[in-house]
Amino acid sequence: MADHLTARDAVARVTSAFTELPVPEGMSAPDGPIAWQGYDEQRARAAKRTGEQESVVCGTGLVGATEAVLISFEFGFLGGSLGERTGDGLEAAQIHARERRLPVVSLIATGGSRMQEGMRALAQLQRVARQSALTRAAGLAQVAVVRDPTTGGGWATPGAGADVILALPGAQIGFAGSRVRPTEADPHAYTAEAQWAAGHVDAVVRQEELPVTLERWLRLLTDGSSTPMTGGSSTPLPAASDAAGRPPAAGQAAESSHFLQPAPPPRALGRAGLPATGWDAVLQARSPGRPRAAAYLDAYFESRESINGDRCGGVDPGMLCGFGLREGRTIAYAAQCGTPTLPAGYRTAARLIRLADRLSVPVLTLIDTPGAANDADAERAGAGASIADLFGAVATARVPVTSLLIGEGGSGGALALAAPRNTWVTPDSYFSVIAPELAAAILKRGPDATRATADQLRLRPQDLVELGIARGIVPREAPAG
């Protein structure tokens, strides 16, 4: 599905007050770096046809209220291919973004590297990748809008290398272009929709919705601050309780204000009392009637946008990740939905936390899983490595990470998402080294011993506070007044 937009038309659809950056100087060698016969004539015809001197147009403009550097590919100029002058333009745009501390938006439509420049063209991918890495290291966001077609190195560098990837419906996307794929290849695998299903694209967005979607994303990704939320606008928790259900002492309350603190609006999610026994805690956490992650996220955020997939070909619908607005401030979130978490889910959460860390955005995690998926497919997909990677992402994050246990906390598969020394629990949750049923089986106890084993494990919310695992118990309903 070709969108047939020129580079400037694509820019005009998403931005106002566009100011073009200077065009880098042209090549001096006749017919380019490898003296491809007729290359100068091809370039001249492309320039006459499109009105452009190269396959990219770069400049700055406003997307909503956010100023950004925009890079737009002109497919009519030699198929939007990347050559040395394209590399000049992309490098200049990224440098300008770093100098001005601006996010980068790439509107991509390209067939890949330019054959008429040989390996000198292919080497531009290294150059572009380096510039993107420097911008990433500077803590600046990069968003790609993948148009039709986007193949070859243009997909593998400014496209797939972006922090957030949006694609137009039906766009042809893939490292292999249509003329170089195996003849038996399924053409659907090279579409925006297939790339989304495989976790390589964050959203498929219709052209008419693109300006508003881009505006929301840029607001979320450019609002970062390394200062933890404190006082007034911090939106604190309803007063957290200790193990006995008492509110914290003054010193404890003051200490907790130095962290991002998750809280639903008052009375949004109903009441839940503390469990009397370990087995009561398990039953409350497993109740089909208690609120799940989506309900907490909807109650907490005024608006939110999701990222999709682990960029390794996997998607876990049981792990919700993205960025949301709470009282005008951006907060990243990674939330389990009560299902066994797949390796793709852990990798997506790690991707989210590292992105938030680079952009100085605090992170909220919601824990709710009976444990990591443990079937053969999960092992083949790297369950252990993906959990280890998430542990590492949480442990090394420089921004505040706050965790709320909202249901089941099943062993290491749940602990990987928990912030050390900053995990809170709801009354209808439990955290255990192992499920009571499995603990009883390992200890060679009969099924009738499961309830007593649950008590021995000390997995209730109040037990977790006494053991120092949780900082406090957060009621689902805020106190009146």
XYZ file of C-alpha atoms in Angstrom:
481
model
C 0.000 0.000 0.000
C 1.989 2.987 -1.219
C 1.092 6.218 0.565
C 2.331 8.292 -2.420
C 3.319 11.176 -0.150
C 6.391 13.202 -1.004
C 8.888 13.854 1.766
C 7.510 17.365 2.240
C 3.907 16.191 2.161
C 4.723 13.667 4.901
C 6.259 16.449 6.994
C 3.307 18.768 6.402
C 0.902 16.091 7.683
C 2.501 16.040 11.139
C 4.141 19.387 11.810
C 3.786 23.125 11.524
C 6.400 25.871 11.141
C 8.913 23.553 9.458
C 12.388 25.006 9.030
C 14.699 23.048 6.727
C 18.278 22.405 7.745
C 21.031 23.347 5.272
C 21.590 20.754 2.532
C 25.084 19.209 2.773
C 27.439 19.940 -0.124
C 27.323 17.603 -3.109
C 29.799 15.017 -4.389
C 32.743 16.132 -6.486
C 33.651 12.864 -8.212
C 31.946 12.293 -11.593
C 29.286 9.578 -11.385
C 29.875 9.153 -7.660
C 32.410 7.299 -5.507
C 32.614 4.191 -7.725
C 32.155 5.970 -11.075
C 28.864 4.246 -11.881
C 28.185 5.144 -15.476
C 25.166 7.429 -15.852
C 24.783 8.044 -12.128
C 25.014 11.822 -12.462
C 22.247 11.709 -15.051
C 20.085 9.557 -12.802
C 20.498 12.028 -9.966
C 19.670 14.956 -12.240
C 16.469 13.266 -13.437
C 15.501 12.440 -9.845
C 16.092 16.049 -8.793
C 13.998 17.375 -11.661
C 11.175 14.941 -10.955
C 11.025 15.543 -7.179
C 12.453 19.012 -6.714
C 14.886 17.577 -4.127
C 18.655 17.304 -4.203
C 18.787 14.140 -2.130
C 16.566 11.363 -0.793
C 15.997 13.002 2.618
C 14.608 16.332 3.758
C 15.683 17.350 7.255
C 14.604 20.203 9.487
C 12.857 21.245 12.686
C 9.174 21.772 13.361
C 6.455 21.644 15.968
C 4.533 18.425 16.509
C 1.747 19.710 18.678
C 3.593 21.763 21.271
C 6.839 19.780 21.040
C 9.718 20.948 18.872
C 11.447 18.092 17.091
C 14.002 17.352 14.410
C 12.226 15.736 11.457
C 13.834 13.471 8.871
C 11.617 12.644 5.906
C 12.556 10.267 3.088
C 11.712 11.076 -0.528
C 10.984 7.737 -2.182
C 10.737 9.430 -5.584
C 14.437 10.230 -5.415
C 16.107 6.949 -6.415
C 13.752 4.926 -4.258
C 14.581 6.865 -1.101
C 17.904 5.052 -1.088
C 20.792 5.830 1.249
C 23.961 7.202 -0.295
C 26.825 9.316 1.009
C 24.879 12.567 0.792
C 21.942 10.913 2.536
C 24.365 10.010 5.297
C 25.528 13.633 5.391
C 21.956 14.806 5.890
C 21.104 12.218 8.535
C 24.284 12.940 10.461
C 23.670 16.694 10.365
C 20.113 16.202 11.603
C 21.180 14.029 14.539
C 23.938 16.468 15.518
C 21.434 19.323 15.394
C 19.063 17.335 17.626
C 21.783 16.806 20.224
C 22.890 20.439 20.132
C 19.315 21.667 20.593
C 18.242 18.815 22.935
C 15.379 17.842 20.614
C 13.700 14.493 19.916
C 14.085 12.988 16.439
C 11.150 11.883 14.277
C 11.977 9.881 11.139
C 9.329 9.541 8.417
C 10.763 6.647 6.465
C 10.121 5.385 2.934
C 13.176 3.751 1.410
C 14.338 0.813 -0.629
C 17.692 0.509 1.150
C 21.288 1.325 0.218
C 22.124 2.913 -3.156
C 23.752 0.445 -5.546
C 25.282 3.212 -7.671
C 27.603 4.070 -4.772
C 28.557 0.497 -3.905
C 30.105 -0.198 -0.521
C 30.442 3.517 0.153
C 26.649 3.598 0.298
C 26.375 0.504 2.465
C 28.893 1.969 4.921
C 26.420 4.787 5.609
C 24.486 2.338 7.769
C 27.376 2.314 10.246
C 27.478 6.085 10.175
C 23.746 6.410 10.727
C 23.788 3.806 13.491
C 26.577 5.669 15.297
C 24.704 8.960 15.162
C 21.552 7.295 16.454
C 23.538 5.697 19.298
C 25.022 9.072 20.266
C 21.560 10.621 20.354
C 20.320 7.709 22.440
C 23.233 8.122 24.854
C 22.346 11.819 25.161
C 18.954 10.804 26.567
C 16.923 12.024 23.599
C 13.942 10.176 22.186
C 13.787 8.807 18.635
C 10.466 7.934 17.018
C 10.156 6.261 13.622
C 7.096 6.436 11.385
C 7.439 3.597 8.912
C 5.815 4.376 5.572
C 5.493 2.258 2.446
C 7.908 0.792 1.570
C 10.635 0.594 4.211
C 13.194 -2.081 3.451
C 16.904 -2.848 3.663
C 19.228 -0.661 5.701
C 16.616 2.065 6.065
C 14.538 -0.356 8.125
C 17.532 -1.779 9.972
C 18.941 1.589 11.120
C 16.625 4.640 11.477
C 13.557 2.391 11.448
C 14.069 -0.603 13.724
C 16.663 1.305 15.751
C 14.165 3.880 17.047
C 12.823 3.917 20.606
C 9.205 3.846 19.453
C 8.116 2.576 16.040
C 4.800 3.513 14.444
C 3.770 2.085 11.070
C 1.158 3.009 8.510
C -1.410 0.305 7.686
C -0.390 -2.057 4.923
C 3.119 -0.636 4.655
C 5.731 -3.022 3.260
C 8.370 -3.452 5.985
C 11.331 -5.805 6.070
C 15.052 -6.083 5.706
C 14.507 -7.895 2.405
C 12.858 -5.897 -0.357
C 10.213 -7.415 -2.622
C 12.677 -8.219 -5.438
C 15.236 -10.047 -3.321
C 13.051 -12.291 -1.149
C 12.704 -16.027 -1.613
C 9.980 -16.672 -4.163
C 8.095 -18.882 -1.717
C 8.141 -16.268 1.079
C 4.785 -15.300 2.569
C 4.220 -11.664 1.504
C 2.149 -10.974 4.626
C 5.260 -11.438 6.777
C 6.638 -8.225 5.270
C 3.713 -5.995 6.245
C 3.201 -3.510 9.061
C 0.556 -5.739 10.607
C 2.818 -8.795 10.661
C 5.699 -6.791 12.105
C 3.372 -5.571 14.844
C 2.188 -9.101 15.609
C 5.821 -10.191 15.945
C 6.651 -7.366 18.337
C 8.829 -5.322 15.978
C 6.425 -2.372 15.686
C 4.717 -0.626 18.597
C 1.535 0.430 16.820
C -0.088 0.499 13.392
C -1.536 3.992 13.014
C -3.781 5.332 10.269
C -2.464 8.389 8.436
C -5.282 10.606 9.682
C -4.525 9.639 13.302
C -0.774 10.055 12.981
C -0.451 13.743 13.952
C -2.313 13.286 17.250
C -0.546 10.004 18.014
C 2.873 11.524 17.370
C 1.960 14.539 19.490
C 1.032 12.274 22.427
C 4.167 10.181 22.114
C 6.509 13.162 21.942
C 4.894 14.717 24.982
C 5.361 11.486 26.919
C 8.942 10.897 25.801
C 10.204 14.436 26.352
C 8.755 14.996 29.820
C 11.434 13.080 31.719
C 13.019 14.251 34.927
C 15.486 12.460 37.190
C 13.956 14.142 40.265
C 11.740 11.735 42.251
C 8.151 12.792 42.818
C 7.759 14.558 46.164
C 5.032 16.460 47.956
C 2.012 18.249 46.446
C 1.845 17.036 42.862
C 3.420 13.663 43.607
C 0.005 11.996 43.831
C 0.906 9.953 46.923
C -0.553 6.648 47.909
C -3.548 6.465 50.164
C -1.926 6.130 53.568
C -0.111 2.810 53.530
C -0.512 0.561 56.525
C 1.939 -1.537 58.483
C 1.602 -5.270 59.072
C -1.157 -4.773 61.621
C -3.107 -2.379 59.444
C -1.914 0.740 61.302
C -0.830 3.838 59.347
C 2.930 4.452 59.215
C 4.774 6.561 61.735
C 5.699 10.109 60.777
C 9.246 9.149 59.873
C 8.085 6.323 57.639
C 5.616 8.572 55.844
C 8.287 11.184 55.221
C 10.677 8.579 53.854
C 8.056 7.217 51.477
C 7.493 10.659 49.929
C 10.890 10.433 48.230
C 9.609 7.721 45.909
C 7.115 7.595 43.098
C 4.014 6.265 44.805
C 1.242 4.517 42.842
C -2.352 5.185 43.811
C -5.714 4.786 42.084
C -8.218 7.604 42.461
C -10.299 7.352 45.680
C -12.800 4.504 45.753
C -12.031 3.560 42.147
C -11.265 -0.106 42.696
C -13.374 -1.126 45.704
C -12.449 -2.499 49.110
C -10.407 -5.516 50.149
C -9.681 -6.656 53.704
C -6.507 -8.267 55.005
C -6.547 -12.090 54.909
C -6.661 -14.001 58.167
C -4.617 -16.983 56.931
C -2.086 -17.740 54.248
C -4.607 -19.726 52.263
C -7.102 -16.856 52.531
C -4.436 -14.632 50.973
C -3.995 -17.070 48.107
C -7.737 -17.300 47.492
C -8.145 -13.510 47.529
C -5.287 -13.062 45.067
C -6.696 -15.728 42.768
C -10.256 -14.425 42.912
C -11.607 -13.731 39.422
C -13.449 -10.728 40.839
C -10.463 -8.676 41.995
C -9.180 -5.846 39.755
C -6.374 -6.660 37.313
C -3.561 -4.580 35.877
C -5.627 -2.877 33.169
C -8.093 -1.600 35.798
C -5.258 -0.176 37.898
C -3.662 1.496 34.883
C -6.963 2.974 33.725
C -7.653 4.282 37.225
C -4.180 5.732 37.709
C -3.384 7.352 34.359
C -5.246 10.122 32.592
C -3.954 8.782 29.272
C -1.355 6.251 28.181
C 0.401 4.826 25.121
C 1.693 1.268 24.814
C 4.911 -0.173 23.502
C 4.639 -3.580 21.879
C 6.964 -6.553 21.827
C 10.498 -7.482 22.734
C 12.110 -6.648 19.358
C 13.153 -10.302 19.156
C 10.011 -11.631 17.494
C 7.957 -12.091 20.653
C 4.861 -10.537 22.232
C 3.334 -11.372 25.613
C -0.263 -10.111 25.947
C 0.074 -10.726 29.687
C 2.639 -7.919 30.081
C 1.411 -4.359 29.500
C 4.175 -1.791 28.984
C 4.173 1.858 28.021
C 4.085 5.473 29.195
C 1.234 7.349 30.826
C 0.340 10.796 32.119
C -0.531 11.335 35.773
C -1.277 14.932 36.786
C 0.660 16.124 33.748
C 3.740 14.054 34.474
C 5.056 11.099 32.460
C 5.443 7.750 34.217
C 6.517 4.524 32.544
C 4.758 1.309 33.469
C 5.255 -2.436 33.165
C 2.342 -4.510 34.416
C 1.677 -8.226 34.644
C -1.899 -9.321 33.978
C -2.220 -12.417 36.158
C -0.980 -14.964 33.612
C 2.314 -16.890 33.528
C 4.818 -14.423 32.098
C 6.482 -15.383 28.821
C 10.144 -14.683 28.000
C 8.915 -12.030 25.553
C 7.127 -10.325 28.436
C 10.279 -10.079 30.532
C 12.253 -8.762 27.560
C 9.575 -6.175 26.807
C 9.580 -4.997 30.426
C 13.384 -4.757 30.396
C 13.197 -2.758 27.160
C 10.655 -0.404 28.768
C 12.709 0.138 31.928
C 15.918 0.839 30.020
C 14.134 3.286 27.721
C 12.572 5.075 30.690
C 15.956 5.189 32.401
C 17.575 6.821 29.362
C 14.796 9.394 29.173
C 14.807 10.069 32.954
C 11.221 8.881 33.414
C 10.230 7.156 36.709
C 8.850 3.636 36.457
C 5.850 1.950 38.029
C 5.593 -1.852 37.943
C 2.480 -3.859 38.790
C 3.175 -7.441 39.852
C 0.611 -10.153 39.256
C 1.644 -13.582 37.994
C 1.472 -17.158 39.276
C 5.045 -17.394 37.968
C 7.118 -17.491 34.850
C 5.907 -19.688 32.000
C 7.735 -22.998 32.422
C 6.773 -25.085 29.409
C 9.188 -26.298 26.750
C 8.458 -23.354 24.458
C 9.353 -20.921 27.225
C 12.643 -22.682 27.848
C 13.489 -22.640 24.162
C 12.656 -18.925 24.083
C 15.163 -18.213 26.858
C 13.112 -18.012 30.062
C 16.143 -17.886 32.349
C 18.052 -15.337 30.295
C 15.019 -13.060 29.919
C 14.328 -13.080 33.667
C 18.002 -12.378 34.383
C 17.917 -9.470 31.953
C 14.903 -7.934 33.721
C 16.542 -8.340 37.141
C 19.513 -6.466 35.700
C 17.390 -3.678 34.203
C 15.626 -3.048 37.520
C 18.841 -3.263 39.534
C 20.733 -0.755 37.388
C 17.953 1.770 36.768
C 18.969 5.285 37.828
C 15.376 6.560 37.936
C 12.954 5.704 40.746
C 11.313 2.312 40.251
C 8.243 1.636 42.393
C 6.416 -1.684 42.496
C 2.922 -2.587 43.627
C 1.927 -6.226 44.143
C -1.736 -6.361 43.102
C -2.400 -10.112 43.028
C -0.260 -13.228 42.845
C 3.470 -12.994 43.410
C 4.741 -16.312 42.162
C 8.430 -16.853 42.896
C 11.251 -15.358 40.806
C 8.937 -14.779 37.877
C 7.235 -12.097 39.960
C 10.276 -10.895 41.891
C 12.047 -9.909 38.658
C 9.621 -6.997 38.313
C 9.891 -5.908 41.965
C 11.898 -2.871 43.015
C 14.284 -3.721 45.875
C 13.318 -1.756 49.010
C 10.453 -0.039 47.205
C 7.740 -2.660 46.757
C 4.243 -2.166 48.154
C 1.348 -4.645 48.428
C -2.430 -4.558 48.273
C -4.613 -6.437 50.784
C -5.649 -8.980 48.139
C -2.152 -10.096 47.188
C 0.476 -12.612 48.243
C 4.163 -13.175 47.530
C 5.759 -16.568 47.935
C 8.989 -18.341 47.197
C 6.815 -21.026 45.636
C 3.103 -21.744 45.285
C 1.715 -23.542 48.374
C 0.549 -26.522 46.319
C 4.015 -26.983 44.825
C 5.699 -26.508 48.181
C 3.547 -29.245 49.678
C 4.355 -31.556 46.763
C 8.103 -30.952 47.072
C 7.895 -31.664 50.808
C 5.981 -34.886 50.012
C 2.916 -33.704 51.875
C -0.597 -34.616 50.901
C -3.030 -32.165 49.264
C -4.728 -31.651 52.629
C -1.521 -30.015 53.907
C -1.628 -27.179 51.367
C -3.448 -24.750 53.675
C -1.022 -25.295 56.541
C 1.897 -24.952 54.141
C 0.542 -21.596 52.974
C 0.606 -20.387 56.578
C 4.171 -21.637 57.032
C 5.344 -19.731 53.950
C 4.243 -16.411 55.524
C 3.015 -15.042 52.231
C 0.230 -12.699 53.422
C 0.553 -8.936 52.809
C 1.052 -8.263 56.508
C 3.708 -11.007 56.650
C 5.569 -9.402 53.768
C 5.722 -6.094 55.631
C 6.960 -7.773 58.833
C 9.620 -9.654 56.848
C 10.862 -6.429 55.253
C 9.891 -7.522 51.734
C 7.229 -4.833 51.358
C 7.268 -1.236 52.580
C 3.563 -1.121 53.342
C 0.049 -2.197 52.493
C -1.856 0.016 50.076
C -5.663 -0.173 50.330
C -7.532 -0.245 47.049
C -9.883 2.415 48.394
C -8.502 5.693 49.682
C -9.737 6.896 53.096
C -12.730 9.227 52.923
C -11.893 12.919 53.172
